[in-house]
mmCIF file of C-alpha atoms in Angstrom:
data_model
loop_
_atom_site.group_PDB
_atom_site.id
_atom_site.type_symbol
_atom_site.label_atom_id
_atom_site.label_comp_id
_atom_site.label_asym_id
_atom_site.label_seq_id
_atom_site.Cartn_x
_atom_site.Cartn_y
_atom_site.Cartn_z
ATOM 1 C CA UNK A 827 -0.270 0.127 0.052
ATOM 2 C CA UNK A 828 2.801 2.299 0.997
ATOM 3 C CA UNK A 829 4.224 1.145 -2.108
ATOM 4 C CA UNK A 830 1.502 2.620 -3.967
ATOM 5 C CA UNK A 831 1.035 5.483 -2.489
ATOM 6 C CA UNK A 832 4.780 6.486 -3.722
ATOM 7 C CA UNK A 833 4.228 5.957 -7.011
ATOM 8 C CA UNK A 834 0.990 8.512 -7.735
ATOM 9 C CA UNK A 835 3.440 11.103 -5.985
ATOM 10 C CA UNK A 836 4.919 13.669 -8.343
ATOM 11 C CA UNK A 837 7.954 14.721 -7.576
ATOM 12 C CA UNK A 838 8.937 18.656 -6.963
ATOM 13 C CA UNK A 839 9.855 19.361 -10.924
ATOM 14 C CA UNK A 840 7.256 17.140 -12.205
ATOM 15 C CA UNK A 841 4.524 19.309 -10.219
ATOM 16 C CA UNK A 842 5.623 22.614 -12.135
ATOM 17 C CA UNK A 843 5.712 20.909 -15.585
ATOM 18 C CA UNK A 844 2.569 20.075 -15.086
ATOM 19 C CA UNK A 845 1.793 23.405 -13.076
ATOM 20 C CA UNK A 846 3.038 24.408 -16.879
ATOM 21 C CA UNK A 847 1.233 23.064 -18.887
ATOM 22 C CA UNK A 848 -1.941 24.578 -18.112
ATOM 23 C CA UNK A 849 -0.561 27.726 -18.248
ATOM 24 C CA UNK A 850 0.353 27.214 -21.736
ATOM 25 C CA UNK A 851 -3.183 25.781 -22.867
ATOM 26 C CA UNK A 852 -5.103 28.838 -20.268
ATOM 27 C CA UNK A 853 -2.246 30.856 -23.342
ATOM 28 C CA UNK A 854 -3.418 29.086 -25.935
ATOM 29 C CA UNK A 855 -7.425 28.979 -25.341
ATOM 30 C CA UNK A 856 -7.536 33.089 -24.173
ATOM 31 C CA UNK A 857 -5.459 34.003 -27.384
ATOM 32 C CA UNK A 858 -7.836 31.651 -29.650
ATOM 33 C CA UNK A 859 -10.734 33.460 -28.436
ATOM 34 C CA UNK A 860 -9.762 37.133 -29.072
ATOM 35 C CA UNK A 861 -8.641 36.110 -32.421
ATOM 36 C CA UNK A 862 -12.116 34.899 -33.026
ATOM 37 C CA UNK A 863 -13.237 37.860 -31.214
ATOM 38 C CA UNK A 864 -11.686 39.888 -33.826
ATOM 39 C CA UNK A 865 -12.798 38.288 -36.628
ATOM 40 C CA UNK A 866 -16.350 38.393 -35.465
ATOM 41 C CA UNK A 867 -15.970 42.354 -35.518
ATOM 42 C CA UNK A 868 -15.043 42.033 -38.513
ATOM 43 C CA UNK A 869 -18.388 40.875 -40.267
ATOM 44 C CA UNK A 870 -21.119 42.643 -41.243
ATOM 45 C CA UNK A 871 -23.567 43.319 -38.521
ATOM 46 C CA UNK A 872 -26.852 40.059 -38.556
ATOM 47 C CA UNK A 873 -30.390 41.090 -38.891
ATOM 48 C CA UNK A 874 -33.678 40.660 -39.316
ATOM 49 C CA UNK A 875 -34.518 39.175 -42.906
ATOM 50 C CA UNK A 876 -36.616 40.744 -45.634
ATOM 51 C CA UNK A 877 -39.990 41.453 -44.921
ATOM 52 C CA UNK A 878 -42.192 39.238 -48.401
ATOM 53 C CA UNK A 879 -42.868 42.339 -49.612
ATOM 54 C CA UNK A 880 -39.237 43.098 -49.898
ATOM 55 C CA UNK A 881 -37.843 39.471 -50.526
ATOM 56 C CA UNK A 882 -40.354 37.528 -51.968
ATOM 57 C CA UNK A 883 -43.378 34.607 -50.439
ATOM 58 C CA UNK A 884 -40.562 32.784 -47.831
ATOM 59 C CA UNK A 885 -41.745 30.225 -44.993
ATOM 60 C CA UNK A 886 -40.933 30.588 -41.530
ATOM 61 C CA UNK A 887 -38.202 28.067 -41.321
ATOM 62 C CA UNK A 888 -36.457 29.895 -44.386
ATOM 63 C CA UNK A 889 -37.348 33.510 -42.753
ATOM 64 C CA UNK A 890 -36.036 31.425 -39.609
ATOM 65 C CA UNK A 891 -32.820 30.574 -40.838
ATOM 66 C CA UNK A 892 -32.022 34.392 -42.664
ATOM 67 C CA UNK A 893 -33.269 35.943 -39.344
ATOM 68 C CA UNK A 894 -29.982 34.685 -38.311
ATOM 69 C CA UNK A 895 -27.376 34.550 -41.511
ATOM 70 C CA UNK A 896 -28.109 37.580 -43.060
ATOM 71 C CA UNK A 897 -27.647 41.071 -42.525
ATOM 72 C CA UNK A 898 -30.355 43.165 -42.106
ATOM 73 C CA UNK A 899 -31.487 44.716 -45.628
ATOM 74 C CA UNK A 900 -33.700 48.153 -45.462
ATOM 75 C CA UNK A 901 -35.878 49.261 -48.407
ATOM 76 C CA UNK A 902 -35.029 53.968 -48.240
ATOM 77 C CA UNK A 903 -38.513 54.329 -49.427
ATOM 78 C CA UNK A 904 -40.485 52.068 -46.719
ATOM 79 C CA UNK A 905 -38.371 52.557 -43.749
ATOM 80 C CA UNK A 906 -39.623 54.296 -40.805
ATOM 81 C CA UNK A 907 -37.724 56.336 -38.002
ATOM 82 C CA UNK A 908 -37.847 52.944 -35.674
ATOM 83 C CA UNK A 909 -36.984 50.483 -38.217
ATOM 84 C CA UNK A 910 -33.607 53.138 -40.274
ATOM 85 C CA UNK A 911 -31.932 53.464 -35.966
ATOM 86 C CA UNK A 912 -32.111 49.203 -36.359
ATOM 87 C CA UNK A 913 -29.004 50.666 -38.650
ATOM 88 C CA UNK A 914 -25.797 51.274 -37.860
ATOM 89 C CA UNK A 915 -24.634 54.527 -36.982
ATOM 90 C CA UNK A 916 -28.079 55.541 -37.410
ATOM 91 C CA UNK A 917 -29.851 57.112 -33.956
ATOM 92 C CA UNK A 918 -32.627 58.385 -33.242
ATOM 93 C CA UNK A 919 -32.768 61.845 -34.874
ATOM 94 C CA UNK A 920 -30.755 61.184 -37.864
ATOM 95 C CA UNK A 921 -33.491 57.971 -38.415
ATOM 96 C CA UNK A 922 -36.011 61.278 -37.744
ATOM 97 C CA UNK A 923 -34.359 63.227 -40.307
ATOM 98 C CA UNK A 924 -34.121 60.776 -43.165
ATOM 99 C CA UNK A 925 -38.066 60.080 -42.768
ATOM 100 C CA UNK A 926 -38.667 63.795 -42.528
ATOM 101 C CA UNK A 927 -36.828 64.559 -45.947
ATOM 102 C CA UNK A 928 -37.528 61.484 -47.638
ATOM 103 C CA UNK A 929 -41.293 62.149 -47.595
ATOM 104 C CA UNK A 930 -40.512 66.491 -47.786
ATOM 105 C CA UNK A 931 -39.481 65.477 -51.389
ATOM 106 C CA UNK A 932 -41.496 62.954 -52.174
ATOM 107 C CA UNK A 933 -39.504 59.548 -51.655
ATOM 108 C CA UNK A 934 -36.288 58.885 -52.411
ATOM 109 C CA UNK A 935 -35.405 58.238 -56.399
ATOM 110 C CA UNK A 936 -32.344 56.188 -55.839
ATOM 111 C CA UNK A 937 -30.120 55.408 -53.029
ATOM 112 C CA UNK A 938 -27.766 58.104 -53.676
ATOM 113 C CA UNK A 939 -29.795 60.614 -52.992
ATOM 114 C CA UNK A 940 -29.731 59.227 -49.025
ATOM 115 C CA UNK A 941 -26.792 61.091 -49.136
ATOM 116 C CA UNK A 942 -28.662 64.437 -49.739
ATOM 117 C CA UNK A 943 -29.634 64.059 -46.247
ATOM 118 C CA UNK A 944 -28.055 66.459 -43.804
ATOM 119 C CA UNK A 945 -25.417 64.776 -40.905
ATOM 120 C CA UNK A 946 -25.205 61.743 -42.341
ATOM 121 C CA UNK A 947 -21.417 60.708 -42.448
ATOM 122 C CA UNK A 948 -19.842 59.532 -45.806
ATOM 123 C CA UNK A 949 -18.240 56.938 -44.022
ATOM 124 C CA UNK A 950 -21.513 55.675 -42.854
ATOM 125 C CA UNK A 951 -23.802 55.776 -46.077
ATOM 126 C CA UNK A 952 -20.991 53.770 -47.167
ATOM 127 C CA UNK A 953 -20.950 50.974 -44.770
ATOM 128 C CA UNK A 954 -24.741 50.926 -44.709
ATOM 129 C CA UNK A 955 -24.909 50.910 -48.726
ATOM 130 C CA UNK A 956 -24.735 47.284 -49.339
ATOM 131 C CA UNK A 957 -28.174 46.669 -47.215
ATOM 132 C CA UNK A 958 -29.946 49.534 -48.489
ATOM 133 C CA UNK A 959 -33.039 48.485 -51.249
ATOM 134 C CA UNK A 960 -35.003 51.088 -52.608
ATOM 135 C CA UNK A 961 -38.738 50.544 -54.264
ATOM 136 C CA UNK A 962 -41.869 52.773 -55.581
ATOM 137 C CA UNK A 963 -42.446 55.607 -52.795
ATOM 138 C CA UNK A 964 -45.948 54.914 -51.529
ATOM 139 C CA UNK A 965 -46.762 58.035 -49.980
ATOM 140 C CA UNK A 966 -47.373 59.469 -45.902
ATOM 141 C CA UNK A 967 -49.515 57.624 -44.375
ATOM 142 C CA UNK A 968 -51.235 60.700 -42.661
ATOM 143 C CA UNK A 969 -55.676 61.459 -41.499
ATOM 144 C CA UNK A 970 -55.388 64.925 -43.041
ATOM 145 C CA UNK A 971 -51.984 65.865 -45.415
ATOM 146 C CA UNK A 972 -51.384 69.090 -46.193
ATOM 147 C CA UNK A 973 -52.310 70.654 -49.351
ATOM 148 C CA UNK A 974 -49.029 70.813 -51.489
ATOM 149 C CA UNK A 975 -49.291 74.172 -54.014
ATOM 150 C CA UNK A 976 -50.696 73.196 -57.179
ATOM 151 C CA UNK A 977 -48.657 75.644 -59.026
ATOM 152 C CA UNK A 978 -44.604 77.859 -58.092
ATOM 153 C CA UNK A 979 -45.597 80.677 -56.176
ATOM 154 C CA UNK A 980 -43.950 83.923 -55.822
ATOM 155 C CA UNK A 981 -42.137 84.439 -52.744
ATOM 156 C CA UNK A 982 -43.321 87.689 -52.837
ATOM 157 C CA UNK A 983 -46.510 87.544 -53.511
ATOM 158 C CA UNK A 984 -47.853 84.064 -52.124
ATOM 159 C CA UNK A 985 -49.405 84.370 -48.403
ATOM 160 C CA UNK A 986 -48.811 83.682 -45.731
ATOM 161 C CA UNK A 987 -51.784 80.791 -46.056
ATOM 162 C CA UNK A 988 -50.108 79.305 -49.859
ATOM 163 C CA UNK A 989 -46.997 79.006 -47.580
ATOM 164 C CA UNK A 990 -48.187 76.915 -45.071
ATOM 165 C CA UNK A 991 -49.054 74.177 -48.217
ATOM 166 C CA UNK A 992 -45.451 73.698 -48.988
ATOM 167 C CA UNK A 993 -43.828 70.517 -47.914
ATOM 168 C CA UNK A 994 -42.464 70.585 -44.468
ATOM 169 C CA UNK A 995 -43.761 74.234 -44.229
ATOM 170 C CA UNK A 996 -46.656 74.644 -41.240
ATOM 171 C CA UNK A 997 -48.118 78.017 -40.152
ATOM 172 C CA UNK A 998 -45.003 79.428 -37.908
ATOM 173 C CA UNK A 999 -42.501 78.797 -40.233
ATOM 174 C CA UNK A 1000 -44.784 80.665 -43.029
ATOM 175 C CA UNK A 1001 -45.355 83.417 -40.625
ATOM 176 C CA UNK A 1002 -41.264 83.612 -40.340
ATOM 177 C CA UNK A 1003 -41.080 83.473 -43.871
ATOM 178 C CA UNK A 1004 -43.322 86.363 -44.668
ATOM 179 C CA UNK A 1005 -42.180 88.379 -41.661
ATOM 180 C CA UNK A 1006 -38.170 88.167 -42.777
ATOM 181 C CA UNK A 1007 -39.599 89.028 -46.709
ATOM 182 C CA UNK A 1008 -40.477 92.485 -44.942
ATOM 183 C CA UNK A 1009 -37.276 93.218 -43.183
ATOM 184 C CA UNK A 1010 -35.638 92.700 -46.361
ATOM 185 C CA UNK A 1011 -37.935 94.305 -48.518
ATOM 186 C CA UNK A 1012 -38.891 91.148 -50.610
ATOM 187 C CA UNK A 1013 -36.827 88.544 -51.700
ATOM 188 C CA UNK A 1014 -34.040 89.134 -54.803
ATOM 189 C CA UNK A 1015 -33.196 85.461 -54.726
ATOM 190 C CA UNK A 1016 -35.347 82.054 -53.306
ATOM 191 C CA UNK A 1017 -31.947 81.018 -51.837
ATOM 192 C CA UNK A 1018 -32.874 84.084 -49.183
ATOM 193 C CA UNK A 1019 -35.049 81.528 -47.696
ATOM 194 C CA UNK A 1020 -31.729 79.326 -46.208
ATOM 195 C CA UNK A 1021 -31.699 82.666 -44.197
ATOM 196 C CA UNK A 1022 -35.483 81.824 -42.388
ATOM 197 C CA UNK A 1023 -34.934 81.016 -38.756
ATOM 198 C CA UNK A 1024 -35.070 77.250 -38.057
ATOM 199 C CA UNK A 1025 -36.254 76.357 -42.140
ATOM 200 C CA UNK A 1026 -33.315 72.784 -42.409
ATOM 201 C CA UNK A 1027 -31.483 72.074 -44.772
ATOM 202 C CA UNK A 1028 -34.312 68.772 -45.652
ATOM 203 C CA UNK A 1029 -36.855 71.767 -45.981
ATOM 204 C CA UNK A 1030 -35.421 74.205 -47.686
ATOM 205 C CA UNK A 1031 -33.723 71.114 -50.579
ATOM 206 C CA UNK A 1032 -37.823 70.169 -50.929
ATOM 207 C CA UNK A 1033 -39.480 73.409 -51.480
ATOM 208 C CA UNK A 1034 -36.519 75.306 -53.387
ATOM 209 C CA UNK A 1035 -38.525 74.489 -56.922
ATOM 210 C CA UNK A 1036 -41.082 74.429 -55.703
ATOM 211 C CA UNK A 1037 -41.104 78.848 -55.322
ATOM 212 C CA UNK A 1038 -39.426 81.523 -57.287
ATOM 213 C CA UNK A 1039 -39.157 85.468 -57.133
ATOM 214 C CA UNK A 1040 -39.988 87.334 -60.363
ATOM 215 C CA UNK A 1041 -37.207 89.337 -62.008
ATOM 216 C CA UNK A 1042 -38.189 93.482 -61.970
ATOM 217 C CA UNK A 1043 -39.100 94.782 -65.109
ATOM 218 C CA UNK A 1044 -35.911 96.910 -67.053
ATOM 219 C CA UNK A 1045 -35.691 100.407 -66.241
ATOM 220 C CA UNK A 1046 -36.328 101.603 -69.690
ATOM 221 C CA UNK A 1047 -39.529 99.918 -69.067
ATOM 222 C CA UNK A 1048 -40.094 101.394 -65.742
ATOM 223 C CA UNK A 1049 -39.861 104.799 -67.170
ATOM 224 C CA UNK A 1050 -42.405 104.154 -69.999
ATOM 225 C CA UNK A 1051 -44.991 102.430 -67.540
ATOM 226 C CA UNK A 1052 -44.045 104.844 -64.784
ATOM 227 C CA UNK A 1053 -43.321 108.934 -65.462
ATOM 228 C CA UNK A 1054 -42.064 110.883 -63.008
ATOM 229 C CA UNK A 1055 -45.302 112.049 -60.990
ATOM 230 C CA UNK A 1056 -45.824 115.335 -60.579
ATOM 231 C CA UNK A 1057 -45.827 117.570 -57.370
ATOM 232 C CA UNK A 1058 -49.357 117.465 -56.730
ATOM 233 C CA UNK A 1059 -49.604 113.632 -57.195
ATOM 234 C CA UNK A 1060 -46.276 113.701 -55.223
ATOM 235 C CA UNK A 1061 -48.347 115.058 -52.694
ATOM 236 C CA UNK A 1062 -50.976 112.923 -52.368
ATOM 237 C CA UNK A 1063 -48.200 109.988 -52.043
ATOM 238 C CA UNK A 1064 -48.062 110.934 -48.272
ATOM 239 C CA UNK A 1065 -50.882 110.262 -47.225
ATOM 240 C CA UNK A 1066 -51.792 107.137 -49.392
ATOM 241 C CA UNK A 1067 -50.073 104.427 -50.154
ATOM 242 C CA UNK A 1068 -48.547 103.602 -53.367
ATOM 243 C CA UNK A 1069 -49.087 100.554 -55.484
ATOM 244 C CA UNK A 1070 -46.619 97.922 -55.761
ATOM 245 C CA UNK A 1071 -44.063 99.093 -58.224
ATOM 246 C CA UNK A 1072 -44.852 103.060 -57.990
ATOM 247 C CA UNK A 1073 -42.829 105.185 -58.226
ATOM 248 C CA UNK A 1074 -41.991 107.774 -55.213
ATOM 249 C CA UNK A 1075 -40.040 111.062 -54.688
ATOM 250 C CA UNK A 1076 -37.509 110.246 -51.622
ATOM 251 C CA UNK A 1077 -37.366 113.890 -50.392
ATOM 252 C CA UNK A 1078 -41.318 113.928 -49.971
ATOM 253 C CA UNK A 1079 -42.875 109.988 -49.779
ATOM 254 C CA UNK A 1080 -43.698 108.218 -46.191
ATOM 255 C CA UNK A 1081 -43.349 105.386 -44.735
ATOM 256 C CA UNK A 1082 -46.246 103.891 -46.626
ATOM 257 C CA UNK A 1083 -45.529 105.306 -50.245
ATOM 258 C CA UNK A 1084 -41.739 103.839 -50.278
ATOM 259 C CA UNK A 1085 -43.095 100.490 -48.855
ATOM 260 C CA UNK A 1086 -44.357 99.643 -52.177
ATOM 261 C CA UNK A 1087 -41.123 100.085 -54.096
ATOM 262 C CA UNK A 1088 -39.639 97.176 -54.463
ATOM 263 C CA UNK A 1089 -36.433 96.163 -52.225
ATOM 264 C CA UNK A 1090 -37.341 98.190 -49.903
ATOM 265 C CA UNK A 1091 -40.248 96.996 -46.537
ATOM 266 C CA UNK A 1092 -41.223 98.091 -43.150
ATOM 267 C CA UNK A 1093 -38.384 98.231 -41.820
ATOM 268 C CA UNK A 1094 -36.201 99.943 -44.170
ATOM 269 C CA UNK A 1095 -38.993 102.672 -45.728
ATOM 270 C CA UNK A 1096 -38.749 103.659 -41.472
ATOM 271 C CA UNK A 1097 -35.324 103.807 -41.378
ATOM 272 C CA UNK A 1098 -34.691 106.393 -45.075
ATOM 273 C CA UNK A 1099 -37.734 108.356 -43.363
ATOM 274 C CA UNK A 1100 -35.432 108.226 -40.346
ATOM 275 C CA UNK A 1101 -31.989 109.206 -41.798
ATOM 276 C CA UNK A 1102 -33.770 111.685 -44.544
ATOM 277 C CA UNK A 1103 -34.416 113.796 -41.670
ATOM 278 C CA UNK A 1104 -31.675 113.423 -39.786
ATOM 279 C CA UNK A 1105 -29.334 114.879 -42.978
ATOM 280 C CA UNK A 1106 -32.425 117.075 -44.244
ATOM 281 C CA UNK A 1107 -32.862 115.469 -47.318
ATOM 282 C CA UNK A 1108 -31.846 113.744 -50.316
ATOM 283 C CA UNK A 1109 -29.593 115.253 -52.863
ATOM 284 C CA UNK A 1110 -28.325 111.843 -55.033
ATOM 285 C CA UNK A 1111 -30.058 108.427 -54.520
ATOM 286 C CA UNK A 1112 -26.421 107.251 -53.965
ATOM 287 C CA UNK A 1113 -27.562 108.271 -50.209
ATOM 288 C CA UNK A 1114 -29.169 105.583 -49.902
ATOM 289 C CA UNK A 1115 -25.818 103.054 -49.424
ATOM 290 C CA UNK A 1116 -25.440 105.020 -45.689
ATOM 291 C CA UNK A 1117 -28.709 103.607 -44.363
ATOM 292 C CA UNK A 1118 -28.566 100.941 -41.581
ATOM 293 C CA UNK A 1119 -29.484 97.555 -43.295
ATOM 294 C CA UNK A 1120 -29.144 98.662 -47.175
ATOM 295 C CA UNK A 1121 -27.490 95.922 -49.431
ATOM 296 C CA UNK A 1122 -26.171 95.946 -52.994
ATOM 297 C CA UNK A 1123 -28.939 93.902 -54.028
ATOM 298 C CA UNK A 1124 -31.931 96.114 -52.708
ATOM 299 C CA UNK A 1125 -30.491 99.428 -53.640
ATOM 300 C CA UNK A 1126 -30.351 97.767 -57.169
ATOM 301 C CA UNK A 1127 -34.104 97.009 -57.239
ATOM 302 C CA UNK A 1128 -35.439 100.133 -55.551
ATOM 303 C CA UNK A 1129 -33.663 102.544 -57.864
ATOM 304 C CA UNK A 1130 -35.268 102.539 -60.739
ATOM 305 C CA UNK A 1131 -38.570 103.385 -59.249
ATOM 306 C CA UNK A 1132 -37.230 106.589 -57.055
ATOM 307 C CA UNK A 1133 -37.425 110.022 -57.882
ATOM 308 C CA UNK A 1134 -35.722 113.385 -55.642
ATOM 309 C CA UNK A 1135 -37.322 116.752 -55.521
ATOM 310 C CA UNK A 1136 -35.820 119.648 -55.393
ATOM 311 C CA UNK A 1137 -35.693 120.493 -51.210
ATOM 312 C CA UNK A 1138 -34.280 123.618 -49.489
ATOM 313 C CA UNK A 1139 -31.750 121.948 -47.233
ATOM 314 C CA UNK A 1140 -31.034 124.077 -43.994
ATOM 315 C CA UNK A 1141 -26.983 123.863 -43.955
ATOM 316 C CA UNK A 1142 -25.385 123.236 -40.843
ATOM 317 C CA UNK A 1143 -22.150 124.701 -40.379
ATOM 318 C CA UNK A 1144 -19.070 122.767 -41.001
ATOM 319 C CA UNK A 1145 -16.863 124.431 -38.314
ATOM 320 C CA UNK A 1146 -18.590 123.626 -35.713
ATOM 321 C CA UNK A 1147 -20.116 120.138 -36.515
ATOM 322 C CA UNK A 1148 -18.951 116.842 -34.771
ATOM 323 C CA UNK A 1149 -17.208 114.161 -36.511
ATOM 324 C CA UNK A 1150 -20.417 111.798 -35.776
ATOM 325 C CA UNK A 1151 -23.021 113.910 -37.989
ATOM 326 C CA UNK A 1152 -20.625 115.146 -41.142
ATOM 327 C CA UNK A 1153 -20.736 111.142 -40.735
ATOM 328 C CA UNK A 1154 -24.061 110.797 -41.929
ATOM 329 C CA UNK A 1155 -23.131 112.732 -45.265
ATOM 330 C CA UNK A 1156 -19.336 111.466 -45.622
ATOM 331 C CA UNK A 1157 -17.874 107.803 -44.552
ATOM 332 C CA UNK A 1158 -16.838 106.888 -41.380
ATOM 333 C CA UNK A 1159 -12.980 107.875 -42.959
ATOM 334 C CA UNK A 1160 -13.616 110.710 -44.639
ATOM 335 C CA UNK A 1161 -15.439 112.335 -41.388
ATOM 336 C CA UNK A 1162 -12.256 111.414 -39.143
ATOM 337 C CA UNK A 1163 -10.392 112.508 -41.880
ATOM 338 C CA UNK A 1164 -11.894 115.781 -42.337
ATOM 339 C CA UNK A 1165 -12.021 116.422 -38.250
ATOM 340 C CA UNK A 1166 -8.267 116.060 -37.796
ATOM 341 C CA UNK A 1167 -7.679 118.529 -40.758
ATOM 342 C CA UNK A 1168 -10.116 120.825 -38.899
ATOM 343 C CA UNK A 1169 -8.774 120.598 -35.670
ATOM 344 C CA UNK A 1170 -5.507 120.837 -36.782
ATOM 345 C CA UNK A 1171 -5.563 124.400 -38.615
ATOM 346 C CA UNK A 1172 -8.032 125.294 -36.266
ATOM 347 C CA UNK A 1173 -10.643 126.344 -38.491
ATOM 348 C CA UNK A 1174 -11.741 125.918 -42.636
ATOM 349 C CA UNK A 1175 -11.528 129.435 -44.563
ATOM 350 C CA UNK A 1176 -12.979 128.033 -48.009
ATOM 351 C CA UNK A 1177 -13.858 124.790 -50.310
ATOM 352 C CA UNK A 1178 -10.424 125.336 -51.421
ATOM 353 C CA UNK A 1179 -8.853 124.648 -48.389
ATOM 354 C CA UNK A 1180 -10.836 121.750 -47.616
ATOM 355 C CA UNK A 1181 -10.444 119.576 -50.446
ATOM 356 C CA UNK A 1182 -6.601 120.558 -50.544
ATOM 357 C CA UNK A 1183 -6.437 119.330 -47.071
ATOM 358 C CA UNK A 1184 -8.310 116.357 -47.069
ATOM 359 C CA UNK A 1185 -7.597 114.885 -50.887
ATOM 360 C CA UNK A 1186 -12.033 114.655 -51.825
ATOM 361 C CA UNK A 1187 -12.623 115.024 -55.445
ATOM 362 C CA UNK A 1188 -14.922 118.417 -56.981
ATOM 363 C CA UNK A 1189 -17.556 115.850 -56.511
ATOM 364 C CA UNK A 1190 -17.249 115.271 -52.849
ATOM 365 C CA UNK A 1191 -17.301 118.858 -52.751
ATOM 366 C CA UNK A 1192 -20.220 120.198 -54.532
ATOM 367 C CA UNK A 1193 -21.798 117.488 -52.731
ATOM 368 C CA UNK A 1194 -20.957 118.914 -49.120
ATOM 369 C CA UNK A 1195 -21.538 122.106 -50.367
ATOM 370 C CA UNK A 1196 -25.700 121.953 -50.415
ATOM 371 C CA UNK A 1197 -25.530 120.542 -46.651
ATOM 372 C CA UNK A 1198 -22.872 122.807 -45.539
ATOM 373 C CA UNK A 1199 -21.768 126.527 -45.150
ATOM 374 C CA UNK A 1200 -18.217 128.158 -43.492
#
């Protein structure tokens, strides 16, 4: 018996050998596991199989097999937000954005159109591409869909209700469009829609083909169709709003009459009247460029419709006006330079002296003579 126990006992070197063997087996098993995990990460994720409408009629056993072994395929014209969220790299926000964009444009025409969705990374699209399918768009199932405009709308004439009929434009956005239109004095291009607060890129892409901005008539036709108003007509225009496209006198018209001129909205009209009051009256149209918020586009639209009648302008003493007041008539740099020269000389003695020390051209000097005395 003692002999048997002695034969079953391991020596110290044998025990170390057995322990080393177990360590080698454990490391080998761990290495195999890690290699398989890396391979699994590189394989496309397995998702449920296509529906019957997308893959044809299949039996329960076939569907079960596909569910375990076939990567998920998705019809971009049929999938809802929940279905999109199952795709790798697509979260709730992006899923909702894709569906909203698709419904706004009336369905995707090709799989590549998916790349137009705002915020979809190119690498995500590339990974999804093998699983994407497309079928004819069936439309949005809604209880009471909003009516869609039957014909393109002129952005400068459409009412808020008409704008609300466009896809993706409800009563809130349509009101903002009208408010923005009034603030800038009318649209000069469809692209300006993108500046309306909270109008998304997807909505702009959907509605831009459905709207347009009518170009103003050429200046020569305007002159023939609307001759310069007589003094009596200009006087009446102070209290009676002008018809759309009617000419206006910069030195006579009130805000209501100016608002009827293309390129002038209520806000800009009020600023023009305020500026006219500050300077005492307009001498030429270019002075409008000094009005706060006046863009080059708006000026070009309104200039052919504007007249300037002679007016008596109370002139100011150039040797006493401040730089701030002078900046209403000249550029900021010109005003600063002129006041600096006056400080250096003490006072101006003649217009010739002013031209010499300021470097202003003769036409600017003649312009100043209409507003200032020495």
